[in-house]
């Protein structure tokens, strides 16, 4: 599959003309991306508009989605409403390709002067077109399954800049990792045994890192905390010597090249990373003292973003890297980081249409066509994601407190609770912000809600489809050739 930048485009002369092209998804080959050009009023400058000023000491990411004075929500300089008018009439994800680039560049700028690998965490978002773009920007990949490894290889990632994580890696997947020269993190005694077996099957020595649990509290939701003593991930500090002795006993199969830790996700205090890095370099000192020539420190990912859109100044990639820079330089280490959310979350909105507004006498509801099936974070983690309308509400619309809910047959089916919003008109647009990470990658077909299509705004202001939406026919293909 060709990258989006090199794919053919069907450019349309006006937005209204595109409404006549209601082709079914299956009529379009993966290499053909439907796109349209905004009119001259909306094309203009593509760079994001910063809606709020931030203190000069700490700059936030520029934001690609912004509400302008005309009351419309824009992605870059394109009205989201205009996008809704020309794409399939169903929930969809809308990304800014330039914002993805800007986020990667923020990390690259922060890492200047360090030998490093930006390993994008594929679990955050596994869209193939996005992966190809991240690879073209110089990212490596962080993998937590064999299929993520296969996808990374298909997307063209350099396997020697890929890291295979996980507490339950399968032997057949480890064999592929060994064959390709991927870094592999040792997570447990049985994981070490499987890696040794994979090395023998592949006939290659595996570069391994020890995933050490530093027992640092990341101060986040317990479901996304991975570096404390109760976590299923990593080896216990007191077992370090056992693992070092074990690695020594397999000189033909294993080469210990580094140490790894991962604290959790949505972390908003960089001193947590500094504390963990300080612990890890002490472990590295101990490991080197036993004759191991290790030169990689992997501090994982987990940097949080401003989901609340309150203007809170949160740590940037530079803040994160600067807090560990001297520790890394003092040991002459190569730094591996594993960003996912902070690279992709704020590049995307989940776009929905309002089915209607109702009340049960005590609560008001905005019912939309999207649901927990397409975006489960609020239901699963009680996570907050900012919600707003894409166009000005009707003049008579009053602001009320609403729960924003979908059509799935679950009381857990909500995208946001107790939101102050003007009552929207039926069929108007509503977006859930910061939906690029852990949203589409966690989507399901519950209630036979088919996984939605995805689009992005390109550098020239055009919109391209980057994933076909699933259909009922796709579902039925799983049963072809079967009988009772």
Coordinates of C-alpha atoms in Angstrom, one line a residue:
X1 CA 0.0 0.0 0.0
X2 CA 1.4 3.4 -1.0
X3 CA 1.8 6.2 1.5
X4 CA -1.0 8.8 1.5
X5 CA 1.5 11.4 0.2
X6 CA 2.0 9.4 -2.9
X7 CA -1.5 8.0 -3.4
X8 CA -3.7 9.2 -6.3
X9 CA -6.3 11.8 -5.4
X10 CA -9.7 12.5 -6.9
X11 CA -9.8 16.3 -6.6
X12 CA -13.3 17.9 -6.7
X13 CA -13.9 21.4 -7.9
X14 CA -16.5 22.4 -5.3
X15 CA -17.8 21.0 -2.0
X16 CA -21.4 20.8 -3.3
X17 CA -20.3 18.7 -6.3
X18 CA -18.9 16.0 -4.0
X19 CA -22.3 15.2 -2.6
X20 CA -23.2 13.4 -5.8
X21 CA -20.3 11.0 -5.3
X22 CA -21.9 8.7 -2.8
X23 CA -19.8 5.6 -3.7
X24 CA -19.9 2.6 -1.3
X25 CA -16.6 2.0 0.5
X26 CA -15.9 -1.2 -1.4
X27 CA -15.8 0.6 -4.7
X28 CA -12.6 2.3 -3.8
X29 CA -9.2 0.5 -3.8
X30 CA -6.9 1.1 -0.8
X31 CA -4.6 3.0 -3.0
X32 CA -7.2 5.6 -4.0
X33 CA -8.0 8.3 -1.5
X34 CA -11.1 10.4 -1.8
X35 CA -10.3 14.0 -1.2
X36 CA -11.6 17.4 -1.8
X37 CA -10.3 20.9 -1.8
X38 CA -11.8 23.6 0.4
X39 CA -12.9 26.8 -1.2
X40 CA -10.5 29.7 -1.4
X41 CA -11.9 31.3 1.8
X42 CA -11.0 28.2 3.9
X43 CA -7.8 27.1 2.3
X44 CA -5.4 29.9 3.3
X45 CA -2.7 29.1 5.8
X46 CA -2.6 25.5 6.9
X47 CA -0.8 25.9 10.2
X48 CA -2.8 25.5 13.3
X49 CA -4.4 28.4 15.1
X50 CA -3.4 28.7 18.7
X51 CA -6.6 29.5 20.5
X52 CA -5.1 30.5 23.8
X53 CA -1.8 32.1 24.7
X54 CA 0.5 30.2 27.0
X55 CA 3.3 31.4 29.3
X56 CA 6.5 31.7 27.3
X57 CA 8.4 29.4 29.7
X58 CA 6.5 26.3 28.7
X59 CA 4.8 26.1 25.3
X60 CA 1.9 23.7 24.7
X61 CA 1.4 21.9 21.5
X62 CA -0.3 24.0 18.8
X63 CA -3.8 22.7 18.4
X64 CA -5.2 21.9 15.0
X65 CA -8.9 22.0 16.1
X66 CA -10.1 25.5 17.1
X67 CA -13.4 27.3 17.3
X68 CA -13.2 30.6 15.4
X69 CA -15.1 33.8 15.8
X70 CA -17.8 32.7 13.3
X71 CA -18.8 30.0 15.7
X72 CA -17.6 27.1 13.5
X73 CA -15.0 24.5 14.5
X74 CA -12.1 24.2 12.2
X75 CA -9.5 21.6 11.6
X76 CA -6.4 23.5 10.4
X77 CA -8.3 26.1 8.3
X78 CA -11.1 23.8 7.1
X79 CA -14.6 23.8 8.6
X80 CA -15.4 20.5 10.2
X81 CA -19.0 21.2 9.0
X82 CA -17.8 21.2 5.4
X83 CA -16.1 17.9 5.9
X84 CA -19.3 16.4 7.3
X85 CA -21.1 17.5 4.2
X86 CA -19.0 15.5 1.8
X87 CA -18.1 12.3 3.6
X88 CA -20.2 9.2 4.5
X89 CA -23.1 10.1 6.7
X90 CA -21.9 8.1 9.8
X91 CA -19.6 8.8 12.7
X92 CA -16.0 9.2 11.6
X93 CA -12.5 10.1 12.9
X94 CA -10.9 13.3 11.5
X95 CA -7.2 13.9 11.9
X96 CA -4.7 16.6 11.0
X97 CA -1.7 15.2 9.2
X98 CA 0.2 18.5 9.8
X99 CA -0.4 18.2 13.5
X100 CA 1.0 14.7 13.6
X101 CA 4.2 16.1 12.0
X102 CA 4.3 19.0 14.4
X103 CA 4.1 16.6 17.4
X104 CA 6.9 14.5 16.1
X105 CA 9.0 17.5 15.4
X106 CA 8.5 18.7 19.0
X107 CA 10.1 15.4 20.2
X108 CA 12.9 15.6 17.7
X109 CA 13.7 19.1 18.7
X110 CA 13.7 18.1 22.4
X111 CA 16.0 15.2 21.8
X112 CA 18.7 17.3 20.0
X113 CA 22.1 16.5 21.4
X114 CA 21.1 13.0 22.5
X115 CA 21.5 9.6 20.7
X116 CA 17.9 8.5 20.8
X117 CA 15.0 6.5 19.3
X118 CA 11.5 7.9 19.2
X119 CA 9.5 4.6 19.4
X120 CA 5.9 5.3 18.6
X121 CA 3.6 3.1 20.6
X122 CA 1.4 1.4 17.9
X123 CA -1.2 0.4 20.5
X124 CA -2.3 4.0 20.7
X125 CA -3.4 4.1 17.1
X126 CA -2.7 1.4 14.5
X127 CA -3.9 3.2 11.3
X128 CA -1.6 2.0 8.5
X129 CA -1.5 5.3 6.8
X130 CA -0.6 7.1 10.0
X131 CA 2.1 4.5 10.7
X132 CA 3.7 5.1 7.3
X133 CA 3.7 8.8 7.9
X134 CA 5.3 8.4 11.3
X135 CA 7.9 6.1 9.8
X136 CA 8.7 8.7 7.1
X137 CA 9.3 11.2 9.9
X138 CA 12.0 8.9 11.4
X139 CA 10.1 7.2 14.2
X140 CA 10.7 3.7 15.3
X141 CA 7.9 1.5 16.7
X142 CA 7.0 0.0 20.0
X143 CA 5.1 -3.2 19.7
X144 CA 3.0 -5.3 22.2
X145 CA 1.8 -8.1 19.9
X146 CA 3.0 -10.1 17.0
X147 CA 0.5 -8.5 14.7
X148 CA 1.7 -5.0 15.6
X149 CA 5.2 -6.3 14.7
X150 CA 3.9 -7.5 11.3
X151 CA 2.1 -4.2 10.7
X152 CA 5.3 -2.2 11.6
X153 CA 7.3 -4.3 9.1
X154 CA 4.7 -3.8 6.4
X155 CA 4.7 0.0 7.1
X156 CA 8.4 0.0 6.5
X157 CA 9.7 0.6 10.0
X158 CA 13.4 -0.2 10.5
X159 CA 13.2 -3.3 12.8
X160 CA 16.4 -2.3 14.5
X161 CA 14.5 0.8 15.8
X162 CA 11.6 -1.3 17.1
X163 CA 11.0 -2.5 20.6
X164 CA 8.9 -5.6 21.5
X165 CA 7.2 -5.2 24.9
X166 CA 4.6 -7.2 26.7
X167 CA 4.2 -9.5 29.7
X168 CA 2.9 -12.4 27.6
X169 CA 4.8 -12.5 24.3
X170 CA 4.2 -15.6 22.3
X171 CA 7.0 -17.9 21.0
X172 CA 6.0 -17.6 17.4
X173 CA 6.0 -13.8 17.6
X174 CA 9.4 -13.8 19.4
X175 CA 10.8 -15.9 16.6
X176 CA 9.8 -13.2 14.1
X177 CA 11.3 -10.5 16.3
X178 CA 14.5 -12.4 16.6
X179 CA 14.7 -12.9 12.8
X180 CA 14.2 -9.2 12.1
X181 CA 16.6 -7.9 14.8
X182 CA 14.0 -6.2 17.0
X183 CA 14.9 -5.1 20.5
X184 CA 13.0 -7.4 23.0
X185 CA 12.3 -6.5 26.6
X186 CA 12.6 -9.4 29.1
X187 CA 9.5 -9.2 31.4
X188 CA 9.6 -12.4 33.4
X189 CA 11.3 -15.8 33.9
X190 CA 9.1 -17.5 31.4
X191 CA 9.5 -14.6 29.0
X192 CA 13.3 -15.1 29.2
X193 CA 12.9 -18.8 28.4
X194 CA 10.7 -18.0 25.4
X195 CA 13.2 -15.5 24.1
X196 CA 16.0 -18.0 24.4
X197 CA 14.0 -20.6 22.5
X198 CA 13.1 -18.0 19.8
X199 CA 16.8 -17.1 19.4
X200 CA 17.7 -20.8 18.9
X201 CA 14.8 -21.3 16.3
X202 CA 15.8 -18.1 14.4
X203 CA 19.5 -18.8 14.7
X204 CA 20.2 -15.3 15.8
X205 CA 21.3 -13.6 19.0
X206 CA 18.6 -11.3 20.4
X207 CA 19.3 -7.8 21.7
X208 CA 17.4 -7.6 25.0
X209 CA 16.6 -5.1 27.6
X210 CA 15.5 -5.9 31.2
X211 CA 12.2 -4.4 32.0
X212 CA 12.6 -3.4 35.6
X213 CA 9.7 -2.4 37.7
X214 CA 11.0 0.7 39.5
X215 CA 8.0 0.9 41.9
X216 CA 7.3 4.5 41.2
X217 CA 3.7 5.8 41.6
X218 CA 2.8 7.6 38.4
X219 CA -0.3 9.2 40.1
X220 CA -2.7 8.2 37.3
X221 CA -5.8 6.0 36.9
X222 CA -4.9 2.5 38.2
X223 CA -5.8 0.9 34.9
X224 CA -3.0 2.8 33.2
X225 CA -0.4 2.5 35.9
X226 CA 2.4 0.1 34.9
X227 CA 5.4 0.8 37.0
X228 CA 4.3 0.2 40.6
X229 CA 4.8 -2.9 42.7
X230 CA 1.3 -4.2 42.0
X231 CA 1.7 -4.1 38.2
X232 CA 1.7 -7.3 36.1
X233 CA 4.6 -5.8 34.1
X234 CA 8.4 -6.1 34.5
X235 CA 10.7 -7.8 36.9
X236 CA 11.0 -7.1 40.6
X237 CA 13.9 -5.1 41.7
X238 CA 15.1 -7.8 44.1
X239 CA 15.2 -10.3 41.2
X240 CA 17.6 -8.3 39.1
X241 CA 20.6 -10.4 40.0
X242 CA 18.8 -13.6 39.1
X243 CA 18.1 -12.3 35.6
X244 CA 21.6 -11.0 35.2
X245 CA 23.0 -14.5 36.0
X246 CA 20.4 -16.1 33.6
X247 CA 21.4 -13.8 30.8
X248 CA 25.1 -14.7 31.4
X249 CA 24.2 -18.3 31.0
X250 CA 22.9 -17.8 27.4
X251 CA 25.8 -16.0 25.6
X252 CA 24.9 -17.4 22.2
X253 CA 21.2 -16.5 22.5
X254 CA 21.1 -13.2 24.4
X255 CA 22.9 -9.9 24.3
X256 CA 21.9 -7.5 27.1
X257 CA 22.0 -4.0 25.7
X258 CA 19.9 -1.9 28.1
X259 CA 17.3 -1.4 30.8
X260 CA 13.7 -0.4 30.4
X261 CA 10.9 0.9 32.6
X262 CA 7.4 2.1 31.9
X263 CA 5.5 4.0 34.6
X264 CA 2.0 4.4 33.1
X265 CA 0.0 6.7 31.0
X266 CA -1.5 10.3 31.1
X267 CA 1.4 11.4 33.4
X268 CA 1.4 15.2 33.9
X269 CA 4.4 15.6 36.3
X270 CA 7.9 15.3 34.7
X271 CA 9.6 14.8 38.0
X272 CA 8.0 11.3 38.0
X273 CA 10.1 10.5 34.9
X274 CA 13.2 12.1 36.5
X275 CA 12.8 10.0 39.7
X276 CA 12.4 6.8 37.6
X277 CA 15.4 7.6 35.4
X278 CA 17.5 8.2 38.5
X279 CA 16.6 4.8 39.8
X280 CA 17.2 3.2 36.4
X281 CA 20.7 4.7 35.9
X282 CA 21.7 3.2 39.3
X283 CA 20.6 -0.2 38.1
X284 CA 22.6 0.4 34.9
X285 CA 25.7 1.2 37.0
X286 CA 25.2 -2.1 38.9
X287 CA 24.7 -4.0 35.6
X288 CA 27.8 -2.5 34.0
X289 CA 29.8 -3.3 37.1
X290 CA 29.2 -7.0 36.4
X291 CA 30.8 -6.7 32.9
X292 CA 27.7 -6.1 30.8
X293 CA 28.3 -3.5 28.0
X294 CA 24.8 -1.9 28.0
X295 CA 24.2 1.5 26.5
X296 CA 20.4 1.9 26.2
X297 CA 18.0 3.4 28.7
X298 CA 14.3 3.1 27.7
X299 CA 12.2 5.3 29.9
X300 CA 8.9 4.4 28.2
X301 CA 6.1 6.8 27.4
X302 CA 3.1 8.1 29.1
X303 CA 3.2 11.9 28.8
X304 CA -0.3 13.4 29.3
X305 CA -2.2 16.0 27.4
X306 CA -4.8 18.7 28.1
X307 CA -8.0 16.6 27.8
X308 CA -10.0 19.3 29.7
X309 CA -9.1 22.2 27.3
X310 CA -8.8 24.5 30.3
X311 CA -5.6 26.1 29.1
X312 CA -3.6 24.3 31.8
X313 CA 0.1 24.3 30.9
X314 CA 1.2 20.7 30.9
X315 CA 4.8 19.4 30.4
X316 CA 6.0 19.3 26.8
X317 CA 8.4 16.8 25.2
X318 CA 11.2 19.3 25.9
X319 CA 10.2 19.4 29.6
X320 CA 10.3 15.7 29.7
X321 CA 13.6 15.2 28.0
X322 CA 15.3 18.0 29.9
X323 CA 14.5 16.4 33.2
X324 CA 16.4 13.3 32.2
X325 CA 19.0 14.8 29.9
X326 CA 21.9 15.1 32.3
X327 CA 21.4 11.6 33.7
X328 CA 21.5 10.1 30.2
X329 CA 24.6 12.1 29.2
X330 CA 26.4 11.3 32.5
X331 CA 26.3 7.6 31.6
X332 CA 26.8 8.0 27.9
X333 CA 23.5 6.3 27.1
X334 CA 21.3 6.0 24.1
X335 CA 17.8 7.1 25.1
X336 CA 14.7 5.3 24.0
X337 CA 11.3 6.9 24.5
X338 CA 7.9 5.4 23.7
X339 CA 5.4 8.2 23.1
X340 CA 1.9 7.3 21.9
X341 CA -0.8 9.5 23.3
X342 CA 1.4 12.7 23.2
X343 CA 2.1 12.1 19.5
X344 CA -1.4 11.3 18.3
X345 CA -4.2 12.1 20.7
X346 CA -4.6 15.8 20.0
X347 CA -4.4 15.3 16.2
X348 CA -8.0 13.9 16.0
X349 CA -11.6 14.5 16.7
X350 CA -14.4 11.9 16.7
X351 CA -17.2 13.5 14.6
X352 CA -20.8 12.6 15.2
X353 CA -24.3 13.8 14.2
X354 CA -27.0 14.6 16.7
X355 CA -29.9 12.2 16.5
X356 CA -32.0 14.2 19.0
X357 CA -32.4 15.8 22.4
X358 CA -34.4 14.3 25.2
X359 CA -35.0 14.6 29.0
X360 CA -36.2 12.1 31.6
X361 CA -37.4 14.8 33.9
X362 CA -34.2 15.0 35.9
X363 CA -31.5 14.7 33.3
X364 CA -31.1 16.0 29.8
X365 CA -29.5 14.0 27.0
X366 CA -28.0 14.7 23.7
X367 CA -28.2 11.5 21.7
X368 CA -25.7 11.1 18.9
X369 CA -24.9 8.4 16.3
X370 CA -21.5 7.6 17.8
X371 CA -21.2 5.5 20.9
X372 CA -19.0 3.6 23.4
X373 CA -18.4 1.1 20.6
X374 CA -16.4 3.6 18.6
X375 CA -14.9 5.4 21.5
X376 CA -14.8 3.6 24.9
X377 CA -12.4 5.7 27.0
X378 CA -15.2 7.5 28.9
X379 CA -17.0 4.3 29.7
X380 CA -13.9 2.2 30.5
X381 CA -11.8 4.7 32.4
X382 CA -14.4 7.4 33.3
X383 CA -12.1 9.5 31.1
X384 CA -12.9 13.1 30.3
X385 CA -12.7 14.3 26.7
X386 CA -13.8 17.7 25.6
X387 CA -17.0 17.9 23.6
X388 CA -18.4 20.8 21.5
X389 CA -20.6 21.5 18.6
X390 CA -19.1 22.0 15.2
X391 CA -21.4 24.9 14.1
X392 CA -23.3 27.7 15.8
X393 CA -26.4 26.5 17.6
X394 CA -29.9 27.7 16.7
X395 CA -30.5 31.3 17.8
X396 CA -33.2 30.2 20.3
X397 CA -31.0 27.5 21.8
X398 CA -30.4 27.7 25.6
X399 CA -27.4 26.3 27.4
X400 CA -28.2 23.4 29.6
X401 CA -26.4 20.5 31.3
X402 CA -26.5 17.4 29.2
X403 CA -25.1 13.8 29.2
X404 CA -23.9 13.1 25.7
X405 CA -24.9 9.5 24.9
X406 CA -25.0 7.0 22.0
X407 CA -27.6 4.4 20.8
X408 CA -25.8 1.4 22.3
X409 CA -28.0 -0.6 24.7
X410 CA -25.9 0.1 27.8
X411 CA -26.2 2.7 30.5
X412 CA -22.4 2.8 30.2
X413 CA -22.8 4.2 26.7
X414 CA -21.8 7.8 27.2
X415 CA -19.2 10.1 25.7
X416 CA -19.5 12.8 28.3
X417 CA -21.6 13.5 31.4
X418 CA -22.8 16.8 32.8
X419 CA -21.6 19.0 30.0
X420 CA -22.7 22.6 29.6
X421 CA -23.8 22.9 26.0
X422 CA -26.3 24.8 23.9
X423 CA -29.2 22.5 22.8
X424 CA -28.2 21.4 19.3
X425 CA -30.4 21.1 16.3
X426 CA -31.1 17.6 15.0
X427 CA -28.5 16.3 12.6
X428 CA -26.0 19.0 13.6
X429 CA -22.4 18.0 14.3
X430 CA -20.8 17.3 17.6
X431 CA -17.2 16.3 18.2
X432 CA -15.3 14.5 20.9
X433 CA -11.8 16.1 21.0
X434 CA -8.4 14.4 21.5
X435 CA -9.6 11.2 20.0
X436 CA -6.4 10.1 18.2
X437 CA -5.1 7.8 20.9
X438 CA -6.8 4.7 22.4
X439 CA -10.1 5.4 20.7
X440 CA -10.2 3.9 17.2
X441 CA -7.6 1.3 18.3
X442 CA -10.0 0.1 21.0
X443 CA -13.2 0.4 18.9
X444 CA -15.5 -2.7 18.7
X445 CA -18.6 -3.9 16.8
X446 CA -20.8 -4.1 19.9
X447 CA -24.5 -3.9 19.0
X448 CA -23.1 -4.4 15.4
X449 CA -21.9 -0.8 15.3
X450 CA -19.4 -1.1 12.5
X451 CA -16.0 0.5 13.0
X452 CA -16.0 4.0 11.4
X453 CA -14.0 5.4 8.6
X454 CA -11.1 7.7 9.2
X455 CA -10.0 10.8 7.3
X456 CA -7.2 13.4 7.6
X457 CA -6.6 16.9 6.5
X458 CA -3.4 17.1 4.5
X459 CA -0.8 19.8 4.3
X460 CA -2.4 21.4 1.2
X461 CA -5.8 21.6 2.9
X462 CA -7.4 18.6 1.1
X463 CA -9.2 15.8 3.0
X464 CA -8.3 12.2 2.3
X465 CA -9.8 9.0 3.5
X466 CA -7.2 6.9 5.3
X467 CA -9.4 4.0 6.4
X468 CA -12.6 2.6 5.0
X469 CA -15.5 2.2 7.4
X470 CA -16.6 -1.3 8.1
X471 CA -19.9 -2.5 6.7
X472 CA -22.5 -5.2 7.5
X473 CA -21.2 -7.1 4.5
X474 CA -17.7 -7.1 6.1
X475 CA -19.2 -8.7 9.2
X476 CA -21.0 -11.4 7.2
X477 CA -17.8 -12.4 5.4
X478 CA -16.6 -14.0 8.6
X479 CA -19.2 -16.6 8.1
X480 CA -18.8 -17.4 4.4
X481 CA -18.4 -21.1 3.7
X482 CA -19.6 -22.2 7.1
X483 CA -22.7 -24.2 7.7
X484 CA -24.7 -25.7 10.6

